[in-house]
GROMACS .gro file of C-alpha atoms in nm:
model
  382
    1MET     CA    1   0.000   0.000   0.000
    2GLY     CA    2   0.287   0.239   0.069
    3HIS     CA    3   0.421   0.181  -0.282
    4ASP     CA    4   0.073   0.234  -0.433
    5HIS     CA    5   0.021   0.562  -0.251
    6LEU     CA    6   0.365   0.696  -0.334
    7GLU     CA    7   0.294   0.629  -0.700
    8SER     CA    8  -0.042   0.810  -0.672
    9PHE     CA    9   0.123   1.109  -0.501
   10PHE     CA   10   0.410   1.117  -0.752
   11PRO     CA   11   0.306   0.963  -1.086
   12GLY     CA   12   0.595   0.793  -1.260
   13LEU     CA   13   0.796   0.754  -0.938
   14THR     CA   14   0.827   0.375  -0.977
   15GLU     CA   15   0.957   0.406  -1.333
   16GLN     CA   16   1.200   0.674  -1.219
   17MET     CA   17   1.336   0.458  -0.935
   18VAL     CA   18   1.370   0.151  -1.159
   19ALA     CA   19   1.563   0.362  -1.410
   20GLY     CA   20   1.792   0.461  -1.122
   21GLY     CA   21   1.866   0.101  -1.025
   22ALA     CA   22   1.573  -0.018  -0.815
   23HIS     CA   23   1.398  -0.346  -0.898
   24LEU     CA   24   1.026  -0.402  -0.944
   25GLY     CA   25   0.932  -0.748  -0.823
   26THR     CA   26   0.612  -0.904  -0.954
   27GLY     CA   27   0.443  -1.242  -0.922
   28HIS     CA   28   0.683  -1.524  -0.833
   29GLN     CA   29   0.973  -1.278  -0.797
   30VAL     CA   30   0.819  -1.186  -0.458
   31GLN     CA   31   0.847  -1.482  -0.222
   32PHE     CA   32   0.712  -1.519   0.131
   33TYR     CA   33   0.801  -1.810   0.359
   34VAL     CA   34   0.650  -1.925   0.689
   35ASP     CA   35   0.841  -2.176   0.903
   36GLY     CA   36   1.068  -2.233   0.603
   37GLN     CA   37   0.782  -2.321   0.366
   38LEU     CA   38   0.726  -2.113   0.053
   39LYS     CA   39   0.375  -1.969   0.064
   40ALA     CA   40   0.121  -2.004  -0.215
   41PRO     CA   41   0.199  -1.758  -0.498
   42VAL     CA   42   0.017  -1.426  -0.527
   43PRO     CA   43   0.011  -1.356  -0.905
   44ASP     CA   44  -0.065  -0.984  -0.868
   45ALA     CA   45   0.216  -0.922  -0.614
   46ARG     CA   46   0.406  -0.602  -0.694
   47MET     CA   47   0.682  -0.468  -0.470
   48ILE     CA   48   0.974  -0.233  -0.519
   49GLY     CA   49   1.326  -0.346  -0.428
   50ALA     CA   50   1.534  -0.052  -0.304
   51THR     CA   51   1.695   0.077   0.012
   52ARG     CA   52   1.504   0.319   0.230
   53SER     CA   53   1.755   0.597   0.165
   54PHE     CA   54   1.714   0.549  -0.212
   55ILE     CA   55   1.335   0.577  -0.190
   56GLU     CA   56   1.355   0.877   0.042
   57GLN     CA   57   1.599   1.052  -0.192
   58HIS     CA   58   1.363   1.015  -0.489
   59VAL     CA   59   1.059   1.128  -0.290
   60ARG     CA   60   1.255   1.425  -0.158
   61GLN     CA   61   1.359   1.525  -0.512
   62ARG     CA   62   0.998   1.511  -0.631
   63VAL     CA   63   0.875   1.719  -0.339
   64LEU     CA   64   1.144   1.984  -0.379
   65ALA     CA   65   1.062   2.010  -0.749
   66LEU     CA   66   0.714   2.143  -0.662
   67ASP     CA   67   0.678   2.514  -0.729
   68ASN     CA   68   0.523   2.592  -0.390
   69VAL     CA   69   0.783   2.409  -0.178
   70ARG     CA   70   1.082   2.580  -0.019
   71LEU     CA   71   1.342   2.399   0.193
   72LEU     CA   72   1.458   2.564   0.512
   73THR     CA   73   1.726   2.373   0.705
   74GLY     CA   74   1.738   2.405   1.082
   75GLN     CA   75   1.653   2.238   1.413
   76ALA     CA   76   1.303   2.297   1.546
   77GLN     CA   77   1.300   2.433   1.901
   78GLY     CA   78   0.932   2.468   1.980
   79LEU     CA   79   0.591   2.606   1.892
   80ARG     CA   80   0.424   2.935   1.969
   81ILE     CA   81   0.051   2.901   2.029
   82ARG     CA   82  -0.167   3.210   2.035
   83ALA     CA   83  -0.545   3.247   2.019
   84GLU     CA   84  -0.593   2.867   2.042
   85ARG     CA   85  -0.382   2.793   1.734
   86VAL     CA   86  -0.018   2.749   1.630
   87ASN     CA   87   0.111   3.066   1.471
   88SER     CA   88   0.486   3.002   1.447
   89VAL     CA   89   0.764   2.745   1.482
   90SER     CA   90   1.094   2.845   1.638
   91TYR     CA   91   1.410   2.697   1.487
   92ARG     CA   92   1.784   2.733   1.502
   93THR     CA   93   2.022   2.701   1.209
   94ALA     CA   94   2.369   2.549   1.232
   95GLY     CA   95   2.614   2.784   1.400
   96SER     CA   96   2.338   3.015   1.522
   97GLY     CA   97   2.296   3.065   1.894
   98GLN     CA   98   1.956   3.231   1.871
   99ALA     CA   99   1.626   3.077   1.764
  100THR     CA  100   1.421   3.233   1.486
  101ALA     CA  101   1.041   3.232   1.471
  102LEU     CA  102   0.892   3.110   1.143
  103PRO     CA  103   0.527   3.221   1.097
  104ALA     CA  104   0.302   2.925   1.017
  105ASP     CA  105  -0.059   2.874   0.916
  106PHE     CA  106  -0.041   2.495   0.944
  107VAL     CA  107   0.224   2.275   1.107
  108VAL     CA  108   0.289   1.902   1.057
  109ASP     CA  109   0.487   1.713   1.320
  110ALA     CA  110   0.689   1.445   1.134
  111MET     CA  111   0.971   1.425   1.391
  112GLY     CA  112   0.945   1.048   1.433
  113ARG     CA  113   0.933   0.830   1.745
  114SER     CA  114   1.133   1.081   1.948
  115SER     CA  115   0.903   1.372   1.866
  116ARG     CA  116   0.924   1.651   2.126
  117LEU     CA  117   0.573   1.775   2.057
  118SER     CA  118   0.435   1.651   2.390
  119ARG     CA  119   0.689   1.860   2.583
  120TRP     CA  120   0.626   2.160   2.363
  121LEU     CA  121   0.250   2.138   2.417
  122GLU     CA  122   0.290   2.117   2.795
  123ARG     CA  123   0.533   2.409   2.788
  124GLU     CA  124   0.263   2.615   2.619
  125GLY     CA  125  -0.001   2.509   2.871
  126TRP     CA  126  -0.174   2.239   2.662
  127PRO     CA  127  -0.236   1.875   2.755
  128ALA     CA  128  -0.001   1.613   2.608
  129PRO     CA  129  -0.136   1.297   2.444
  130ARG     CA  130  -0.128   0.966   2.627
  131THR     CA  131   0.146   0.737   2.496
  132GLU     CA  132   0.068   0.364   2.475
  133ARG     CA  133   0.356   0.118   2.456
  134MET     CA  134   0.408  -0.254   2.409
  135ARG     CA  135   0.756  -0.382   2.487
  136ILE     CA  136   0.888  -0.601   2.203
  137SER     CA  137   1.269  -0.583   2.250
  138LEU     CA  138   1.339  -0.639   1.881
  139GLY     CA  139   1.688  -0.635   1.737
  140TYR     CA  140   1.772  -0.654   1.370
  141ALA     CA  141   2.086  -0.631   1.162
  142THR     CA  142   2.125  -0.521   0.800
  143ALA     CA  143   2.407  -0.611   0.563
  144ARG     CA  144   2.472  -0.558   0.192
  145PHE     CA  145   2.615  -0.818  -0.044
  146HIS     CA  146   2.747  -0.789  -0.398
  147ARG     CA  147   2.488  -0.933  -0.636
  148GLY     CA  148   2.577  -1.141  -0.942
  149ASP     CA  149   2.367  -1.376  -1.154
  150GLU     CA  150   2.255  -1.592  -0.863
  151LEU     CA  151   1.879  -1.595  -0.795
  152PRO     CA  152   1.780  -1.433  -1.127
  153ASP     CA  153   1.408  -1.481  -1.052
  154THR     CA  154   1.412  -1.332  -0.701
  155VAL     CA  155   1.360  -0.968  -0.609
  156ILE     CA  156   1.224  -1.013  -0.255
  157ALA     CA  157   1.234  -1.315  -0.023
  158HIS     CA  158   1.085  -1.277   0.325
  159ALA     CA  159   1.087  -1.545   0.596
  160THR     CA  160   0.909  -1.551   0.932
  161PRO     CA  161   0.843  -1.811   1.200
  162GLY     CA  162   0.485  -1.934   1.223
  163PRO     CA  163   0.249  -2.172   1.402
  164ALA     CA  164   0.459  -2.484   1.336
  165SER     CA  165   0.749  -2.338   1.538
  166ASN     CA  166   0.528  -2.152   1.787
  167TYR     CA  167   0.668  -1.833   1.626
  168LEU     CA  168   1.022  -1.908   1.744
  169PRO     CA  169   1.333  -1.931   1.520
  170THR     CA  170   1.369  -2.307   1.562
  171LEU     CA  171   1.279  -2.409   1.205
  172CYS     CA  172   1.401  -2.099   1.025
  173GLU     CA  173   1.565  -1.767   1.108
  174PRO     CA  174   1.345  -1.462   1.049
  175GLY     CA  175   1.501  -1.261   0.769
  176ALA     CA  176   1.452  -1.081   0.441
  177LEU     CA  177   1.643  -1.049   0.116
  178THR     CA  178   1.589  -0.767  -0.133
  179ALA     CA  179   1.756  -0.687  -0.464
  180VAL     CA  180   1.842  -0.315  -0.440
  181GLU     CA  181   2.019  -0.047  -0.638
  182GLY     CA  182   2.392  -0.066  -0.705
  183GLN     CA  183   2.390  -0.440  -0.787
  184ARG     CA  184   2.352  -0.528  -0.420
  185TRP     CA  185   2.147  -0.760  -0.205
  186ASN     CA  186   2.009  -0.602   0.111
  187VAL     CA  187   1.973  -0.866   0.384
  188VAL     CA  188   1.798  -0.823   0.719
  189ILE     CA  189   1.818  -1.074   1.005
  190ALA     CA  190   1.596  -1.021   1.310
  191GLY     CA  191   1.564  -1.161   1.661
  192TYR     CA  192   1.398  -1.083   1.990
  193ASP     CA  193   1.529  -1.013   2.338
  194ALA     CA  194   1.855  -1.201   2.407
  195TYR     CA  195   1.850  -1.352   2.056
  196ARG     CA  196   1.917  -1.021   1.883
  197PRO     CA  197   2.173  -1.036   1.599
  198SER     CA  198   2.517  -0.881   1.642
  199ARG     CA  199   2.753  -0.687   1.412
  200ASP     CA  200   2.977  -0.992   1.367
  201PRO     CA  201   2.991  -1.078   0.993
  202GLY     CA  202   3.053  -1.449   1.058
  203ALA     CA  203   2.758  -1.476   1.296
  204PHE     CA  204   2.542  -1.293   1.043
  205ARG     CA  205   2.629  -1.545   0.769
  206THR     CA  206   2.565  -1.834   1.007
  207ARG     CA  207   2.215  -1.709   1.077
  208MET     CA  208   2.154  -1.664   0.703
  209LEU     CA  209   2.251  -2.030   0.652
  210HIS     CA  210   1.972  -2.123   0.894
  211CYS     CA  211   1.720  -1.924   0.692
  212VAL     CA  212   1.540  -2.005   0.365
  213GLU     CA  213   1.713  -2.108   0.042
  214PRO     CA  214   1.753  -1.761  -0.119
  215LEU     CA  215   1.933  -1.625   0.189
  216GLN     CA  216   2.143  -1.940   0.207
  217GLN     CA  217   2.253  -1.888  -0.154
  218VAL     CA  218   2.363  -1.531  -0.089
  219ALA     CA  219   2.546  -1.634   0.231
  220LYS     CA  220   2.737  -1.905   0.042
  221TYR     CA  221   2.829  -1.728  -0.279
  222CYS     CA  222   2.819  -1.349  -0.233
  223GLU     CA  223   3.076  -1.112  -0.086
  224MET     CA  224   2.958  -0.893   0.200
  225ASP     CA  225   2.992  -0.520   0.134
  226GLY     CA  226   3.108  -0.370   0.463
  227GLU     CA  227   2.985  -0.495   0.801
  228PRO     CA  228   2.633  -0.548   0.939
  229THR     CA  229   2.460  -0.255   1.102
  230THR     CA  230   2.241  -0.327   1.406
  231PHE     CA  231   1.924  -0.159   1.526
  232TYR     CA  232   1.718  -0.198   1.842
  233VAL     CA  233   1.349  -0.125   1.893
  234ARG     CA  234   1.245  -0.140   2.257
  235ASP     CA  235   0.872  -0.105   2.204
  236SER     CA  236   0.585  -0.032   1.972
  237GLN     CA  237   0.421   0.296   2.063
  238ARG     CA  238   0.134   0.520   1.967
  239ARG     CA  239   0.017   0.859   2.088
  240HIS     CA  240  -0.355   0.911   2.142
  241PHE     CA  241  -0.454   1.255   2.015
  242THR     CA  242  -0.822   1.178   1.967
  243GLY     CA  243  -0.880   1.161   2.343
  244LEU     CA  244  -0.742   1.507   2.424
  245PRO     CA  245  -0.995   1.752   2.571
  246ARG     CA  246  -0.818   2.045   2.403
  247PHE     CA  247  -0.583   2.071   2.109
  248PRO     CA  248  -0.446   2.376   1.927
  249GLY     CA  249  -0.562   2.448   1.574
  250GLY     CA  250  -0.332   2.439   1.273
  251LEU     CA  251  -0.137   2.136   1.398
  252VAL     CA  252  -0.131   1.768   1.296
  253VAL     CA  253   0.097   1.471   1.358
  254ILE     CA  254   0.201   1.207   1.104
  255GLY     CA  255   0.421   0.899   1.065
  256ASP     CA  256   0.623   0.756   1.353
  257ALA     CA  257   0.548   1.066   1.559
  258LEU     CA  258   0.191   0.936   1.570
  259ALA     CA  259   0.259   0.563   1.588
  260SER     CA  260   0.537   0.314   1.521
  261VAL     CA  261   0.492  -0.062   1.529
  262ASN     CA  262   0.722  -0.361   1.495
  263PRO     CA  263   0.924  -0.292   1.175
  264ILE     CA  264   0.956  -0.659   1.075
  265TYR     CA  265   0.597  -0.646   0.946
  266GLY     CA  266   0.688  -0.372   0.698
  267GLN     CA  267   0.395  -0.144   0.781
  268GLY     CA  268   0.576   0.182   0.851
  269MET     CA  269   0.566   0.325   0.499
  270SER     CA  270   0.209   0.205   0.444
  271MET     CA  271   0.095   0.371   0.766
  272ALA     CA  272   0.267   0.697   0.679
  273THR     CA  273   0.129   0.716   0.325
  274LEU     CA  274  -0.224   0.624   0.441
  275GLN     CA  275  -0.200   0.902   0.699
  276ALA     CA  276  -0.075   1.139   0.427
  277ALA     CA  277  -0.377   1.044   0.216
  278ALA     CA  278  -0.603   1.111   0.517
  279LEU     CA  279  -0.435   1.450   0.562
  280GLY     CA  280  -0.489   1.529   0.195
  281ARG     CA  281  -0.860   1.452   0.226
  282TYR     CA  282  -0.883   1.665   0.538
  283LEU     CA  283  -0.713   1.963   0.376
  284ALA     CA  284  -0.935   1.928   0.069
  285THR     CA  285  -1.245   2.001   0.279
  286SER     CA  286  -1.371   2.353   0.334
  287ARG     CA  287  -1.295   2.336   0.708
  288PRO     CA  288  -1.060   2.621   0.810
  289VAL     CA  289  -0.709   2.494   0.880
  290HIS     CA  290  -0.671   2.711   1.191
  291LEU     CA  291  -0.927   2.498   1.378
  292PRO     CA  292  -0.831   2.177   1.569
  293ALA     CA  293  -0.784   1.891   1.321
  294TYR     CA  294  -0.996   1.636   1.506
  295ARG     CA  295  -1.135   1.496   1.181
  296TYR     CA  296  -0.786   1.422   1.054
  297PHE     CA  297  -0.684   1.256   1.381
  298ARG     CA  298  -0.991   1.031   1.372
  299ARG     CA  299  -0.907   0.922   1.017
  300ALA     CA  300  -0.543   0.866   1.106
  301ALA     CA  301  -0.643   0.672   1.418
  302ALA     CA  302  -0.834   0.422   1.202
  303VAL     CA  303  -0.512   0.354   1.011
  304VAL     CA  304  -0.307   0.323   1.329
  305ASN     CA  305  -0.563   0.096   1.498
  306ALA     CA  306  -0.551  -0.150   1.206
  307ALA     CA  307  -0.170  -0.169   1.207
  308TRP     CA  308  -0.157  -0.184   1.586
  309GLN     CA  309  -0.408  -0.470   1.599
  310LEU     CA  310  -0.216  -0.676   1.346
  311SER     CA  311   0.135  -0.619   1.484
  312THR     CA  312   0.061  -0.645   1.855
  313THR     CA  313  -0.150  -0.960   1.814
  314ALA     CA  314   0.145  -1.117   1.633
  315ASP     CA  315   0.397  -0.986   1.888
  316LEU     CA  316   0.203  -1.142   2.177
  317ALA     CA  317   0.300  -1.484   2.039
  318GLN     CA  318   0.655  -1.414   2.161
  319PRO     CA  319   0.715  -1.553   2.513
  320HIS     CA  320   0.891  -1.237   2.637
  321VAL     CA  321   0.602  -1.007   2.535
  322THR     CA  322   0.376  -0.985   2.839
  323GLY     CA  323   0.083  -0.780   2.715
  324PRO     CA  324  -0.149  -0.606   2.744
  325TYR     CA  325  -0.367  -0.874   2.585
  326PRO     CA  326  -0.675  -0.764   2.389
  327PHE     CA  327  -1.017  -0.901   2.473
  328GLY     CA  328  -1.061  -1.248   2.327
  329TYR     CA  329  -0.691  -1.291   2.251
  330PRO     CA  330  -0.684  -1.675   2.274
  331LEU     CA  331  -0.958  -1.700   2.010
  332LEU     CA  332  -0.790  -1.435   1.793
  333ARG     CA  333  -0.457  -1.619   1.819
  334TRP     CA  334  -0.616  -1.955   1.732
  335ALA     CA  335  -0.796  -1.811   1.428
  336ALA     CA  336  -0.481  -1.630   1.312
  337ASP     CA  337  -0.283  -1.954   1.338
  338GLN     CA  338  -0.533  -2.141   1.121
  339VAL     CA  339  -0.544  -1.868   0.855
  340THR     CA  340  -0.163  -1.854   0.851
  341ARG     CA  341  -0.143  -2.231   0.799
  342ALA     CA  342  -0.398  -2.213   0.517
  343SER     CA  343  -0.219  -1.918   0.353
  344ILE     CA  344   0.085  -2.140   0.296
  345ILE     CA  345  -0.128  -2.368   0.078
  346ASP     CA  346  -0.413  -2.167  -0.072
  347PRO     CA  347  -0.339  -1.876  -0.312
  348GLN     CA  348  -0.673  -1.705  -0.248
  349ILE     CA  349  -0.630  -1.704   0.129
  350ASN     CA  350  -0.269  -1.593   0.092
  351SER     CA  351  -0.380  -1.306  -0.132
  352THR     CA  352  -0.616  -1.182   0.141
  353TYR     CA  353  -0.348  -1.243   0.404
  354MET     CA  354  -0.090  -1.034   0.216
  355ASP     CA  355  -0.345  -0.760   0.147
  356VAL     CA  356  -0.393  -0.730   0.523
  357VAL     CA  357  -0.020  -0.734   0.598
  358HIS     CA  358   0.037  -0.463   0.336
  359MET     CA  359  -0.262  -0.262   0.470
  360ARG     CA  360  -0.471  -0.284   0.155
  361ARG     CA  361  -0.745  -0.443   0.365
  362HIS     CA  362  -0.845  -0.424   0.731
  363PRO     CA  363  -0.739  -0.710   0.966
  364ARG     CA  364  -1.107  -0.802   1.008
  365ALA     CA  365  -1.088  -0.945   0.653
  366LEU     CA  366  -0.896  -1.243   0.795
  367THR     CA  367  -1.185  -1.336   1.023
  368SER     CA  368  -1.462  -1.291   0.768
  369PRO     CA  369  -1.694  -1.594   0.731
  370ARG     CA  370  -1.573  -1.646   0.373
  371VAL     CA  371  -1.206  -1.663   0.472
  372LEU     CA  372  -1.270  -1.879   0.780
  373LEU     CA  373  -1.483  -2.122   0.579
  374ARG     CA  374  -1.220  -2.150   0.305
  375THR     CA  375  -0.953  -2.192   0.573
  376THR     CA  376  -1.144  -2.480   0.728
  377ARG     CA  377  -1.191  -2.652   0.391
  378THR     CA  378  -0.825  -2.603   0.301
  379LEU     CA  379  -0.693  -2.752   0.623
  380LEU     CA  380  -0.937  -3.042   0.625
  381THR     CA  381  -0.822  -3.154   0.280
  382GLN     CA  382  -0.457  -3.173   0.381
   0.00000   0.00000   0.00000
């Protein structure tokens, strides 16, 4: 969904990125594995293979090419709120000891997980949003490999544990392989809690050899470009703006500043672009922008709730994740396990499953009577 929305925002972006070295994976070139088993093919699969920095660079270029966009580089220091609305942002440029006030009609907080907006609101006498967290203790490592003519029919290969392993890395390491620009493979290996991957190149290759066949091939035959880079995500978090009794006008929040969930599910870009689409619809209405943007926050909350439901329900399968558990979790977990098993075998169920993972459809689609009935028939015939 993130790819689809970026293309709708910037027509021709996919073609431009492919011309610059990215890879467009379609059909069987996009492979998903569960517990080491290749899932049923999704013929209409379409995913872009590129590094995050490459995609961000191309989006940035397209934005800066717009006639009504001007780039101002500096570090934001705070907001000034007058007459119940934001009227300026203070910032400091490099080498400057004094902050400058930039007049603003409408301000978007896209400062990420570490957004300082809550402190700024409290400093101005406004209530801060409640922050909800679920501890996941995820570690992942990324490495690049030189790409040759191995795996000519693979653009993306993604492997996760599933019901057969009780969602633990006993049958297969969780990892992902992507053909990216510069004739490279981008490889990610993930692990939870004490099983987080390290920066050691040898240990990284060893874990790749315990993953699915495409990652094994790259580990055996490709030269690593540099050393692995590690990342740590302590928790998933979201900030609840819809429950605030008061909120200044002319201010919205988007992306990881609003919510960030477990990155191994690949929902971050989809969430951000869906929120951007919600913001576009909000701004297209006749409602004055200097009023509180409650309608936007309600639309954005629907996006966040869907991603949060999917990711946290999956995270609760990990033994070190201790909750909070949603109402009816045992039944939700059981149903999710059955649908996951059936998605390995049945292309139609897997198509719905991947639509939910990629946020093209709401998680409730996986528990619809049609999907549950087809799941039952699929598993009974095995």
